mmCIF file of C-alpha atoms and ligand atoms in Angstrom:
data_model
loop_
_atom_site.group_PDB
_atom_site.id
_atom_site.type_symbol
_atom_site.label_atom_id
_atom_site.label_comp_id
_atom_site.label_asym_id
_atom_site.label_seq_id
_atom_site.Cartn_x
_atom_site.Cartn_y
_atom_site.Cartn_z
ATOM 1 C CA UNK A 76 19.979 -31.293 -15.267
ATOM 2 C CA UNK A 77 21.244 -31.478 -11.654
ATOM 3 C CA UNK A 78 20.158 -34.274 -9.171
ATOM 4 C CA UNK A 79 16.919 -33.920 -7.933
ATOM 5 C CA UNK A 80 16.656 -33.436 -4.073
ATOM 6 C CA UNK A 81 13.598 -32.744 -2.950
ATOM 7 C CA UNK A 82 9.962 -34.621 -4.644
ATOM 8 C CA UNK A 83 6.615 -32.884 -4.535
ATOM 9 C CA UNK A 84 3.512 -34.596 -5.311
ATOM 10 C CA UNK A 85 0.137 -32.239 -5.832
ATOM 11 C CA UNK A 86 2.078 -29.772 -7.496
ATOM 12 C CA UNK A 87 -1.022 -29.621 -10.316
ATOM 13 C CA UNK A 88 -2.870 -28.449 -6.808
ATOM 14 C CA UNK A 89 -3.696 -24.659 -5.595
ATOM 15 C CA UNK A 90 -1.098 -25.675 -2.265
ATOM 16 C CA UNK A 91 1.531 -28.050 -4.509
ATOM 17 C CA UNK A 92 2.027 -25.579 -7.343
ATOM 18 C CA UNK A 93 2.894 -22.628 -4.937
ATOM 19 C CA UNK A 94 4.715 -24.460 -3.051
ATOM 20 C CA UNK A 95 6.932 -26.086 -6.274
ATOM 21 C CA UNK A 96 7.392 -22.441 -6.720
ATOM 22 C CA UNK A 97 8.909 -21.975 -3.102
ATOM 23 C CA UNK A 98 10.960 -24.973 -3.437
ATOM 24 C CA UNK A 99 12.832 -23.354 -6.528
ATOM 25 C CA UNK A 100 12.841 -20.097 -5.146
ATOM 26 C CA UNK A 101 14.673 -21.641 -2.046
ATOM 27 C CA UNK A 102 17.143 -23.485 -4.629
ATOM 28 C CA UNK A 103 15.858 -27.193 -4.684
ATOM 29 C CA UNK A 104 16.008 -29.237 -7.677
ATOM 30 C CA UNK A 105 12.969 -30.785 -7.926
ATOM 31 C CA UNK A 106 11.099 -33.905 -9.265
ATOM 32 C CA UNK A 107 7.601 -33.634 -9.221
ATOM 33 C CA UNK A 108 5.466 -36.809 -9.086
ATOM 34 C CA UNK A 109 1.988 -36.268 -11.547
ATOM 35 C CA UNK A 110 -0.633 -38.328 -11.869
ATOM 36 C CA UNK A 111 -0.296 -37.491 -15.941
ATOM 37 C CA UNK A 112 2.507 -35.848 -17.621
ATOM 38 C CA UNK A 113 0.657 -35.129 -20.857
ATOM 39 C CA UNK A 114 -1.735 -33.141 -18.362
ATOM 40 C CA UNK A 115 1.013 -31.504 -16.706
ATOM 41 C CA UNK A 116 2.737 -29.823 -19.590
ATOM 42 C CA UNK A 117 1.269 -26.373 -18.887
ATOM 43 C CA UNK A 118 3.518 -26.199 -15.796
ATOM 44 C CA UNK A 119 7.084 -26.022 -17.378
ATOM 45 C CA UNK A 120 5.451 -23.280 -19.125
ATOM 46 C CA UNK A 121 3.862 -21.293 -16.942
ATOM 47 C CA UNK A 122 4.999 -17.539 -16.548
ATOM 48 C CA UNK A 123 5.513 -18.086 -13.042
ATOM 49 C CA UNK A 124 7.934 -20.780 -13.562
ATOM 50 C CA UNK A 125 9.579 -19.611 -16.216
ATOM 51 C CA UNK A 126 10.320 -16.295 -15.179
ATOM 52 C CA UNK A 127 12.231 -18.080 -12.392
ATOM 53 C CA UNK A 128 15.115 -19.345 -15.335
ATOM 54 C CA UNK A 129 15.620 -22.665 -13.531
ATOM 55 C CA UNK A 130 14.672 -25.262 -16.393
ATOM 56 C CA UNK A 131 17.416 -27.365 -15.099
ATOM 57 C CA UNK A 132 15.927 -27.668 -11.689
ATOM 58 C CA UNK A 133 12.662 -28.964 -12.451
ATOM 59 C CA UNK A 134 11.917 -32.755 -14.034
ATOM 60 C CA UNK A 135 8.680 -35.052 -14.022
ATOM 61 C CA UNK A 136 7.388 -38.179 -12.943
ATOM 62 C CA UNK A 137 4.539 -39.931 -13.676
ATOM 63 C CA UNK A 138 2.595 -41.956 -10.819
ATOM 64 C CA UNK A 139 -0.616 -42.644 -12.196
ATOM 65 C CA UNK A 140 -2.497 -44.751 -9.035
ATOM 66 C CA UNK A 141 -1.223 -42.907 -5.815
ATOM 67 C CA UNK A 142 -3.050 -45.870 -3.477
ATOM 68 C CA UNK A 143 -0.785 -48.814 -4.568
ATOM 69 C CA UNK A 144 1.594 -50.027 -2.452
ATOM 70 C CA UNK A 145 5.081 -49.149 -4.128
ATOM 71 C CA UNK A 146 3.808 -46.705 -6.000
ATOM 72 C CA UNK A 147 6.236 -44.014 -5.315
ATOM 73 C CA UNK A 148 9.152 -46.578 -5.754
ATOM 74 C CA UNK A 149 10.619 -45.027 -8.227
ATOM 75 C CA UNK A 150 9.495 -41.478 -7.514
ATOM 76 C CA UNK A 151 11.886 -41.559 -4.681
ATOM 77 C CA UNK A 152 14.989 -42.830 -6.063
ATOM 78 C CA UNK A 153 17.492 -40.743 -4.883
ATOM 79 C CA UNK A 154 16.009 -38.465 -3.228
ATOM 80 C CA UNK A 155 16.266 -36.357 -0.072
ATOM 81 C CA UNK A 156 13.181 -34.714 0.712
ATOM 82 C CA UNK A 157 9.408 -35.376 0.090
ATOM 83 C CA UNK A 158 6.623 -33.070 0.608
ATOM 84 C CA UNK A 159 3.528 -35.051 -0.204
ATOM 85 C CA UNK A 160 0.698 -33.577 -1.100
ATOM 86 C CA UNK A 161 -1.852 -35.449 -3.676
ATOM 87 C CA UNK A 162 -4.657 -36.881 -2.306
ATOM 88 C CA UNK A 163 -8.328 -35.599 -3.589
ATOM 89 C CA UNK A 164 -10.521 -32.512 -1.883
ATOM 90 C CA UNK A 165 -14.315 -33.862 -1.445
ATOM 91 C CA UNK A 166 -15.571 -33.072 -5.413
ATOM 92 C CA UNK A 167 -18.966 -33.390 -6.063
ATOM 93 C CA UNK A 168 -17.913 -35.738 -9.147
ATOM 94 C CA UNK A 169 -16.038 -38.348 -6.938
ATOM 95 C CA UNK A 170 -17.220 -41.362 -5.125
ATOM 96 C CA UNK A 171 -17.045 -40.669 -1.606
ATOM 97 C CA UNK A 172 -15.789 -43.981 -0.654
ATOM 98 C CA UNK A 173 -13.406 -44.412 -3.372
ATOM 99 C CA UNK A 174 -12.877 -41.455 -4.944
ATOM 100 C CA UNK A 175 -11.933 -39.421 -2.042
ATOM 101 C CA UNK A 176 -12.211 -41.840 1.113
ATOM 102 C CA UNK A 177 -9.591 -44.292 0.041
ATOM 103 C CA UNK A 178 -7.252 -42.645 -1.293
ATOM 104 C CA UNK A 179 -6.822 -39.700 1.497
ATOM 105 C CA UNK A 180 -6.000 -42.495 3.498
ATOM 106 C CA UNK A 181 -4.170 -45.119 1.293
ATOM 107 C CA UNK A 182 -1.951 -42.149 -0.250
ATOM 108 C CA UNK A 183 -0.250 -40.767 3.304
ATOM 109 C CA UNK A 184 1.014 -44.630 3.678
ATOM 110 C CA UNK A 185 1.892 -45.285 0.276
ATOM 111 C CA UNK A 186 4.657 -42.735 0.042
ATOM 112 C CA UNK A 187 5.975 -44.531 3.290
ATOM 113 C CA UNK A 188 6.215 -47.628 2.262
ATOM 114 C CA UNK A 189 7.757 -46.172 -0.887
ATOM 115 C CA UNK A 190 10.283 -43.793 1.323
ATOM 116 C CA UNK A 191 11.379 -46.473 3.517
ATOM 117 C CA UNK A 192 13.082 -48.842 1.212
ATOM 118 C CA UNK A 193 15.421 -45.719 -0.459
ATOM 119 C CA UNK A 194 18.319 -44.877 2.005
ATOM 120 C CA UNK A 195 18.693 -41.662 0.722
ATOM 121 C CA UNK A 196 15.683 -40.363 2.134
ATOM 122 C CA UNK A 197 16.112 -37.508 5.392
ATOM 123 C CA UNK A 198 12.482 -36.163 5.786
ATOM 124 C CA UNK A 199 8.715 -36.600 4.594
ATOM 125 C CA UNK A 200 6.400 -34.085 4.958
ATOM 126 C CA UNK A 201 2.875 -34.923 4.787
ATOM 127 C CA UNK A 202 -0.304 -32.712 4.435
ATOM 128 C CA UNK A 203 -3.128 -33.308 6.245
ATOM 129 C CA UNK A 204 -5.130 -31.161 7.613
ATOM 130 C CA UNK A 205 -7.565 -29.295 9.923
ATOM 131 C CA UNK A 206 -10.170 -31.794 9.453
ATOM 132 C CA UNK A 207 -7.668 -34.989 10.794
ATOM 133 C CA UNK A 208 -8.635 -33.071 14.239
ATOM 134 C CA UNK A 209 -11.756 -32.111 13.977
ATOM 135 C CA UNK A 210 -14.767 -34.102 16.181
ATOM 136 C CA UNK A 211 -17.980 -33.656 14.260
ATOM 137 C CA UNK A 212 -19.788 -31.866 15.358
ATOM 138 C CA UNK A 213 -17.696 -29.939 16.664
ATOM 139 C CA UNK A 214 -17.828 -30.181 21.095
ATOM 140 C CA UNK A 215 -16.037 -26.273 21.713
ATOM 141 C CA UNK A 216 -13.168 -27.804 23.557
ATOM 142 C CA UNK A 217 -9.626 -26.261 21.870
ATOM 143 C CA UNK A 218 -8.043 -28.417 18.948
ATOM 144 C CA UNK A 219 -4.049 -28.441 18.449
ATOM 145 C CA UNK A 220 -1.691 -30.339 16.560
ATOM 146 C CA UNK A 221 -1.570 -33.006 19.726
ATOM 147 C CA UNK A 222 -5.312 -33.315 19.139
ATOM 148 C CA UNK A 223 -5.848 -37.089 17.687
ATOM 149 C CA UNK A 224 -9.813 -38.818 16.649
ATOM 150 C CA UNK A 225 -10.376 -42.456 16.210
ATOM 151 C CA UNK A 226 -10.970 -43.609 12.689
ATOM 152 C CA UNK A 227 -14.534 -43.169 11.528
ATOM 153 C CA UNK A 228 -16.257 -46.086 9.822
ATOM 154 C CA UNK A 229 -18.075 -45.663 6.507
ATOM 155 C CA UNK A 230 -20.063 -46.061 4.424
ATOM 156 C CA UNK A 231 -20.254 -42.269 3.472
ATOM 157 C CA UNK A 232 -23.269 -40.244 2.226
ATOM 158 C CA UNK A 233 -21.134 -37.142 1.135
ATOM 159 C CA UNK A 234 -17.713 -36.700 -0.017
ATOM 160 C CA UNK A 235 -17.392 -33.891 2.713
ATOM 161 C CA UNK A 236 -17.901 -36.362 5.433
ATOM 162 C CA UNK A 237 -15.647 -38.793 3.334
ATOM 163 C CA UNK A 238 -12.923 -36.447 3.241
ATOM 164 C CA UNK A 239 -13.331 -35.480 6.899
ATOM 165 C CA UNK A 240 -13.022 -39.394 8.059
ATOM 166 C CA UNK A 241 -10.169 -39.602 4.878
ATOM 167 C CA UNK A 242 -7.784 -37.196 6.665
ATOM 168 C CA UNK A 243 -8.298 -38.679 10.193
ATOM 169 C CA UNK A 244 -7.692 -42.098 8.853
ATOM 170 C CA UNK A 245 -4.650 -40.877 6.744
ATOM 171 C CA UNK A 246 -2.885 -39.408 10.125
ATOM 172 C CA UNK A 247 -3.929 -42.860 12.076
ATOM 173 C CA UNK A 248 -2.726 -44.467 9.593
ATOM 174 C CA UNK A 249 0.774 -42.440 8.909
ATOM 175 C CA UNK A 250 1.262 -42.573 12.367
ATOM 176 C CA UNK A 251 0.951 -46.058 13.324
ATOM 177 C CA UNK A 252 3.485 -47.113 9.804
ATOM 178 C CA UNK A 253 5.931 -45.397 11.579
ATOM 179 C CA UNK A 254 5.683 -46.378 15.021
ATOM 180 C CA UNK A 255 5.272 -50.014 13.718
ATOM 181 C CA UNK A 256 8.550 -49.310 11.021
ATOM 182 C CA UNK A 257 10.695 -47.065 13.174
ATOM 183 C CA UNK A 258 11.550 -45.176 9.299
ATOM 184 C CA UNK A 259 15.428 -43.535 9.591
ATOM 185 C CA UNK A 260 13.962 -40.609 8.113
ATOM 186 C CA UNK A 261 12.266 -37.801 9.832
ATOM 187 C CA UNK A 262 8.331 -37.079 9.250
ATOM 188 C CA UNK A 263 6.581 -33.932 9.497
ATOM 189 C CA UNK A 264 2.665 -34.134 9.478
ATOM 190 C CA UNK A 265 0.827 -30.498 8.669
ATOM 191 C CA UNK A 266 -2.376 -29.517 9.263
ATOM 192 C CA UNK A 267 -3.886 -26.733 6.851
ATOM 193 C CA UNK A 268 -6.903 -24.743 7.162
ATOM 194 C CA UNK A 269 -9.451 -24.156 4.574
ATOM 195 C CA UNK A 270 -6.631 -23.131 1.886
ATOM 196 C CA UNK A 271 -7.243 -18.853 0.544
ATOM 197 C CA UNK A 272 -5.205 -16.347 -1.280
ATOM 198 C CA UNK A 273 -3.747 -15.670 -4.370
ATOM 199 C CA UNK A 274 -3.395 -18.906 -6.621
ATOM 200 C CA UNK A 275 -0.103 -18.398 -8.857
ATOM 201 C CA UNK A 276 -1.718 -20.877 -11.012
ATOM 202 C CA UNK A 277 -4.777 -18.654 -12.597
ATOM 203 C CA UNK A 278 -3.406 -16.457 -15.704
ATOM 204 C CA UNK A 279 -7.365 -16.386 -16.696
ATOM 205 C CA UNK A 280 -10.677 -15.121 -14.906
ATOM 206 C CA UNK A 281 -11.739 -19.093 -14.890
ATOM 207 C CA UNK A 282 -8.927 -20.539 -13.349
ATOM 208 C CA UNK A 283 -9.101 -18.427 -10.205
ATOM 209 C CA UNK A 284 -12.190 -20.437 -8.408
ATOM 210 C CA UNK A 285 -10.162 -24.023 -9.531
ATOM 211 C CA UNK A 286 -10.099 -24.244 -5.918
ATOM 212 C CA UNK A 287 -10.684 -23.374 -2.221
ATOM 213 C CA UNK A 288 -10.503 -20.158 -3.299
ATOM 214 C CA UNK A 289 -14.382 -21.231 -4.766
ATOM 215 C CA UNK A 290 -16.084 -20.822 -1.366
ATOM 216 C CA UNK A 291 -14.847 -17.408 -0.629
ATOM 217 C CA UNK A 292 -15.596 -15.894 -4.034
ATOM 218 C CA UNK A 293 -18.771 -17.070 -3.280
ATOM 219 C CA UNK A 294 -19.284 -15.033 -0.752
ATOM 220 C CA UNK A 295 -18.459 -11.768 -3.193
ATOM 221 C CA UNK A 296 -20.094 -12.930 -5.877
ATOM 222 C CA UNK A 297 -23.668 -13.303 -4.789
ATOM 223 C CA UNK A 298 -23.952 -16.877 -3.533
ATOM 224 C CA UNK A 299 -25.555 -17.942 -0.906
ATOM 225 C CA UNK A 300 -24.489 -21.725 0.405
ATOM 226 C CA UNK A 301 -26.609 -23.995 2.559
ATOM 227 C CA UNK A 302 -24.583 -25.675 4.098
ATOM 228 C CA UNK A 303 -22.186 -24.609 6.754
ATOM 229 C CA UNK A 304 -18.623 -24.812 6.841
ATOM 230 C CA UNK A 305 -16.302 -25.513 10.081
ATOM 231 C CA UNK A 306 -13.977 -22.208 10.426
ATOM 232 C CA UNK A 307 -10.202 -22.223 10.400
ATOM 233 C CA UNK A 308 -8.490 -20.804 7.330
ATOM 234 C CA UNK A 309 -4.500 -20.537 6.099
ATOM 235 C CA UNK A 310 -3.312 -18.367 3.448
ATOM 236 C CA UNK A 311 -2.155 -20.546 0.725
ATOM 237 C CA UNK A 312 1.419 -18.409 1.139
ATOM 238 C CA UNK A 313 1.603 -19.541 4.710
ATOM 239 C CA UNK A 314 0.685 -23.068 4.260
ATOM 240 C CA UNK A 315 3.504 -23.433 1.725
ATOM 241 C CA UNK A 316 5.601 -21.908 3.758
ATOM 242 C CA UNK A 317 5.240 -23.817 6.646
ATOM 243 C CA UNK A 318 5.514 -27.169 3.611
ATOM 244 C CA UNK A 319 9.249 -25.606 3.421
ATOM 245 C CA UNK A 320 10.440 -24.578 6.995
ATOM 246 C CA UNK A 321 8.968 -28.302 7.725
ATOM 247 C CA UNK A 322 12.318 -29.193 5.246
ATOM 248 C CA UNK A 323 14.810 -27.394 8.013
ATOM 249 C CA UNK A 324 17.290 -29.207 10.007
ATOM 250 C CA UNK A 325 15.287 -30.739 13.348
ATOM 251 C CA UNK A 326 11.960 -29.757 12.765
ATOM 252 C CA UNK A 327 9.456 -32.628 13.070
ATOM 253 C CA UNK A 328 6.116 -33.306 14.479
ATOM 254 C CA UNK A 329 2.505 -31.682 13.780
ATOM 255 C CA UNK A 330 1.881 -28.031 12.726
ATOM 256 C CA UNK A 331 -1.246 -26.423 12.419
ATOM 257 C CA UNK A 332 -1.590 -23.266 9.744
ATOM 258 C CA UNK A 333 -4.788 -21.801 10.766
ATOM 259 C CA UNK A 334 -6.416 -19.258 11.659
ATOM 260 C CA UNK A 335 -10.098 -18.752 13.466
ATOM 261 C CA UNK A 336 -12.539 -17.480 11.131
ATOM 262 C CA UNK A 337 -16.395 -16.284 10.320
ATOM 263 C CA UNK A 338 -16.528 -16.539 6.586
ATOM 264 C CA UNK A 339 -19.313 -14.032 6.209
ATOM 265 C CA UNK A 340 -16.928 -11.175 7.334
ATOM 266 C CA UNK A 341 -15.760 -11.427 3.816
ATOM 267 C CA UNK A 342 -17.933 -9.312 3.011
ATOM 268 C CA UNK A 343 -17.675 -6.431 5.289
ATOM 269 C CA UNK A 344 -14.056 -7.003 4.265
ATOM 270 C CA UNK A 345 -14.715 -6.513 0.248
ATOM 271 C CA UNK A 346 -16.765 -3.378 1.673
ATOM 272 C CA UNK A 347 -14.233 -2.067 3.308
ATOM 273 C CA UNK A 348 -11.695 -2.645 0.692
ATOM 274 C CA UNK A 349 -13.519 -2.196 -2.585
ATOM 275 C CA UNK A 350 -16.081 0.439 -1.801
ATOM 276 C CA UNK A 351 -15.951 1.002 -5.887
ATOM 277 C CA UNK A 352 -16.112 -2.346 -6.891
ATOM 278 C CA UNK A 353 -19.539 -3.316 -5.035
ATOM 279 C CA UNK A 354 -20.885 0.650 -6.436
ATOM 280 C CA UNK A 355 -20.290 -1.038 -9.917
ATOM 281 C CA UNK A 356 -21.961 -4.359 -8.651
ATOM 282 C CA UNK A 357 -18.893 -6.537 -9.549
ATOM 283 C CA UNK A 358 -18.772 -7.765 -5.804
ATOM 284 C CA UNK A 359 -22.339 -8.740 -4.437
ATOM 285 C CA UNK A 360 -23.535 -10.425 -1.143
ATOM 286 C CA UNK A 361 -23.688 -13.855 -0.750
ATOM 287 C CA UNK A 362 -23.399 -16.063 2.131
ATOM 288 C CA UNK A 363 -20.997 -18.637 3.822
ATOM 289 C CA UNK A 364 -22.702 -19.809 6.735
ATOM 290 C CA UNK A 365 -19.554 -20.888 9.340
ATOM 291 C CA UNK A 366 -19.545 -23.706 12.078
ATOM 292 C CA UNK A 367 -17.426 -22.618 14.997
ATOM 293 C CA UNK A 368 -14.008 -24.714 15.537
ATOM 294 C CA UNK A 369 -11.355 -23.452 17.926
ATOM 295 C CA UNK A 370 -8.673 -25.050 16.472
ATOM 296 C CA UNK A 371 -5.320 -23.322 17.994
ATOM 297 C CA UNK A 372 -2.228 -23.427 15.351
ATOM 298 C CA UNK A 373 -0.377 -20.747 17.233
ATOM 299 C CA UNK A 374 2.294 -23.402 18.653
ATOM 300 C CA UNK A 375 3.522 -23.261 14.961
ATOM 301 C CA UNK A 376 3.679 -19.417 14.838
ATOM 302 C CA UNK A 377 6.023 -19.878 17.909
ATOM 303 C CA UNK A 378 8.281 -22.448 16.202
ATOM 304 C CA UNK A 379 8.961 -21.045 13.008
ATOM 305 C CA UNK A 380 9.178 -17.425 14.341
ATOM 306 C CA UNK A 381 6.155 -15.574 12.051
ATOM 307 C CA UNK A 382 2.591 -14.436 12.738
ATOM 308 C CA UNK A 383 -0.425 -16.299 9.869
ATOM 309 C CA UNK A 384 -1.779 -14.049 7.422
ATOM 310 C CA UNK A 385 -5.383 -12.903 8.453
ATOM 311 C CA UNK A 386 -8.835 -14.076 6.940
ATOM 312 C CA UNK A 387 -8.932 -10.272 6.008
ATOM 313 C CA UNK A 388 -5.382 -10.511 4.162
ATOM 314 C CA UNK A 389 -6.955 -13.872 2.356
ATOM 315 C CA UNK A 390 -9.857 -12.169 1.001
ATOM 316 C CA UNK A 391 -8.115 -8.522 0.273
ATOM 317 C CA UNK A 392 -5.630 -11.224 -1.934
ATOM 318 C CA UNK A 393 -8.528 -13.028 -3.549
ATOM 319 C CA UNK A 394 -10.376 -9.694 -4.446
ATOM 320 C CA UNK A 395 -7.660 -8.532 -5.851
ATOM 321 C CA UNK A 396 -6.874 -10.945 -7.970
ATOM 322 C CA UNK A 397 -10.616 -10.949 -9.268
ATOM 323 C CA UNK A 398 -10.449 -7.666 -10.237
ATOM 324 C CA UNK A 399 -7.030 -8.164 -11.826
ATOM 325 C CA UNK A 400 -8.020 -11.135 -14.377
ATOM 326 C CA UNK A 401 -11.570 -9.315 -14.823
ATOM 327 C CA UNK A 402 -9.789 -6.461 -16.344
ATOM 328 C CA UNK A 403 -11.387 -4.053 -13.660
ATOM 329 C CA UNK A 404 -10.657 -1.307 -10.753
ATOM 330 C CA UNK A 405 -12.338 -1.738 -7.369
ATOM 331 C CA UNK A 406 -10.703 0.528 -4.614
HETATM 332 N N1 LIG B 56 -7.173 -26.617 -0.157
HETATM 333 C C1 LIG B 56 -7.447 -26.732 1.132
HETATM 334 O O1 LIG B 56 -8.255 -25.992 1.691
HETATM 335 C C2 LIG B 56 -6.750 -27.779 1.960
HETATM 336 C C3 LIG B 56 -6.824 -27.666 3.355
HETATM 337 C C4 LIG B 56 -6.199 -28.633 4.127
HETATM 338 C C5 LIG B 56 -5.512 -29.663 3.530
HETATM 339 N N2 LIG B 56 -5.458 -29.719 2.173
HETATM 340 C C6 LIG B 56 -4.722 -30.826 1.584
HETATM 341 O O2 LIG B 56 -3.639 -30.291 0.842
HETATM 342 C C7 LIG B 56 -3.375 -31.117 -0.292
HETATM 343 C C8 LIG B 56 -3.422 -30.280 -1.534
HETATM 344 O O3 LIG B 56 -4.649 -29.558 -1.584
HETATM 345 P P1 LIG B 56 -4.985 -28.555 -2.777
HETATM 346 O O4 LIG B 56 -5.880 -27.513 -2.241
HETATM 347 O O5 LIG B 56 -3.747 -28.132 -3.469
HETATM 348 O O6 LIG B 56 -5.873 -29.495 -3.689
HETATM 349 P P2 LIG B 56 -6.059 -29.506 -5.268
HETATM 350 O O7 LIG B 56 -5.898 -28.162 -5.835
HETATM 351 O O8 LIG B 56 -7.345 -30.212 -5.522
HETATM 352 O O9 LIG B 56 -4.856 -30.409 -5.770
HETATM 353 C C9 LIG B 56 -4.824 -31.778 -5.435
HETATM 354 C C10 LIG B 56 -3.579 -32.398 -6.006
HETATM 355 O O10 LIG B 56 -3.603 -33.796 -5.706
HETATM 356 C C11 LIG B 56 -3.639 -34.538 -6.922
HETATM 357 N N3 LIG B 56 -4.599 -35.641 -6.802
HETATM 358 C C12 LIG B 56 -5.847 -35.579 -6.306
HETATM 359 N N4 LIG B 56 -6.421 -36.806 -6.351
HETATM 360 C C13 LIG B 56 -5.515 -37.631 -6.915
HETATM 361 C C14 LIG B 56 -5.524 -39.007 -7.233
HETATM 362 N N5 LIG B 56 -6.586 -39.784 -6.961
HETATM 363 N N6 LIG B 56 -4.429 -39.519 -7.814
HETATM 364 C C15 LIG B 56 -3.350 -38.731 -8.075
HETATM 365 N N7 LIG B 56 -3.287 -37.413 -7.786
HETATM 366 C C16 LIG B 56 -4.364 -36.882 -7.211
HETATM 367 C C17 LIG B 56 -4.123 -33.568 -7.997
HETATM 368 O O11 LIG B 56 -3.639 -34.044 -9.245
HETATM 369 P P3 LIG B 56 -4.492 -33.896 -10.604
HETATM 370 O O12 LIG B 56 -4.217 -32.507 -11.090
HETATM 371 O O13 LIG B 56 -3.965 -34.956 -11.468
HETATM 372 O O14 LIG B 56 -5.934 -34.083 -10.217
HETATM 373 C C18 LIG B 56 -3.486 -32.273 -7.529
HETATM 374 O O15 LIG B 56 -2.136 -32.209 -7.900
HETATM 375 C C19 LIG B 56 -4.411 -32.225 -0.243
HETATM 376 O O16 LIG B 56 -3.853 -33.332 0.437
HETATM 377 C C20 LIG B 56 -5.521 -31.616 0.591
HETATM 378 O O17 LIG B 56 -6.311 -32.598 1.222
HETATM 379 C C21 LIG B 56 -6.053 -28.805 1.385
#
């Protein structure tokens, strides 16, 4: 087993497992920080990893309460590079105050007062998200990375509003640990959309709606939500991406990966795409109603010298992959 370099928490996650799959691609030797190893044993074994050959380059460690101060103190040991990513999405099981509030904000802080006492350490990367800049509701005026909210008190009556006031108090509260500790190492904050696309984690029809993706099948599938949902979506591929080009040599600050989006065009998308599929009524119309946002990522476009993946390349991904685990032809 060579050194580790780099540690990724989340990687159980639709964003940390394809981007632990990016990270060996690119050659890292990674430790990856799980809430459970006995609940993480599927990864070592999963086709996609294993069809990399790199069993050498990939070892486990187990941080069972991500809001304690220190602990990621042994996580780190030794290491490079972080890209953090575990923290909870609003779940209608979870406690909004605890279950989701406390420890979006706890976790961003907790791997920096874990990173600051190792020497070795050169960067952090941090995910965020859209919602860290988003004013509810929303007042039209353009978002960007620069865009900062005050932190919103509780208590919370859903986890979505939770998780919305989590994320802004997990980027105040990043922020002002390192202006307050001056850290030697480098952070990089990033912003993600509503996370689509094809999750390298799903080998069964089941495991495909395990996350974000959820909403948009949703939308093919017949169902029709309620509630509305602020636009602004990255393709999982591009917000990983963007998790690794954070790693380069003098990149730091705040980077958006989103794109505007109405999340009903899904389905003149699917129609488009899969005339046969919706003849054989495996795609049906449902509904996603969508809460304008002009949030404005394209600074990070400019940086890192490539154009986002569409909404429309999101969904055609998704589809796809539906019909693939379902056994079944659409075009
Ligand atoms: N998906 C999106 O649309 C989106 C958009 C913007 C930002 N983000 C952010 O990106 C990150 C990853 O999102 P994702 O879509 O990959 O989410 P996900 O699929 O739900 O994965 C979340 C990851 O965090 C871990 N985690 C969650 N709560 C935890 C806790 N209390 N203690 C320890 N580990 C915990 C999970 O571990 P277990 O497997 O042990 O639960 C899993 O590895 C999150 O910070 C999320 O807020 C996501």
């Amino acid at each position: 087993m060579s050194s580790p370099n780099l540690l990724i928490t989340g990687v159980t996650g639709f964003i940390g497992f394809k981007v632990l799959l990016d990270s060996l691609t690119a050659g890292y030797t990674v430790r990856a920080a799980v809430r459970s190893i006995s609940q993480s044993q599927w990864i070592p074994s999963h086709p996609r990893i294993t069809a990399l050959g790199v069993p050498d380059k990939l070892s486990f460690v187990e941080v069972p309460d991500i809001i304690r101060e220190g602990a990621y103190d042994q996580a780190v040991k030794d290491i490079t590079y972080i890209i953090h990513l575990a923290s909870p999405l609003p779940s209608p099981g979870l406690d909004p105050q605890t279950g989701v509030y406390e420890p979006n904000v706890k976790s961003a802080t907790s791997i920096l007062h874990s990173a600051i006492k190792e020497p070795s350490i050169k960067k952090v990367v941090i995910t965020f998200s859209v919602f860290s800049n988003i004013l509810f509701p929303p007042d039209g005026k353009e978002i960007t990375e620069k865009s900062r909210l005050p932190d919103v008190p509780g208590p919370f009556d859903s986890t979505i509003t939770a998780y919305s006031a989590g994320k802004i108090g997990a980027l105040n509260a990043a922020e002002k640990f390192i202006k307050d500790n001056n850290p030697k190492f480098a952070v990089v904050k990033v912003m993600p959309g509503l996370a689509l696309g094809y999750d390298e984690r799903a080998t069964a029809l089941e495991g495909i709606s395990a996350g974000t993706n959820r909403m948009l099948l949703g939308i093919i599938t017949g169902k029709t939500s309620p509630a509305p949902f602020p636009a602004g979506v990255g393709d999982v591929a591009d917000v990983a991406k963007v998790h690794l080009l954070a790693l380069g040599d003098g990149v730091v600050g705040s980077f958006g990966v989103t794109k505007r989006n109405t999340f009903d065009e899904a389905w003149e998308i699917v129609k488009r795409h899969f005339p046969k599929a919706i003849a054989d009524g495996i795609f049906t119309q449902g509904s996603q109603p969508t809460i304008p946002v002009d949030w404005n990522a394209h600074q990070t476009e400019v940086r890192f010298g490539f154009d986002f993946k569409t909404y429309e390349d999101a969904v055609v991904e998704v589809a796809n992959q539906y019909l693939q685990l379902s056994g079944k032809k659409g075009a």
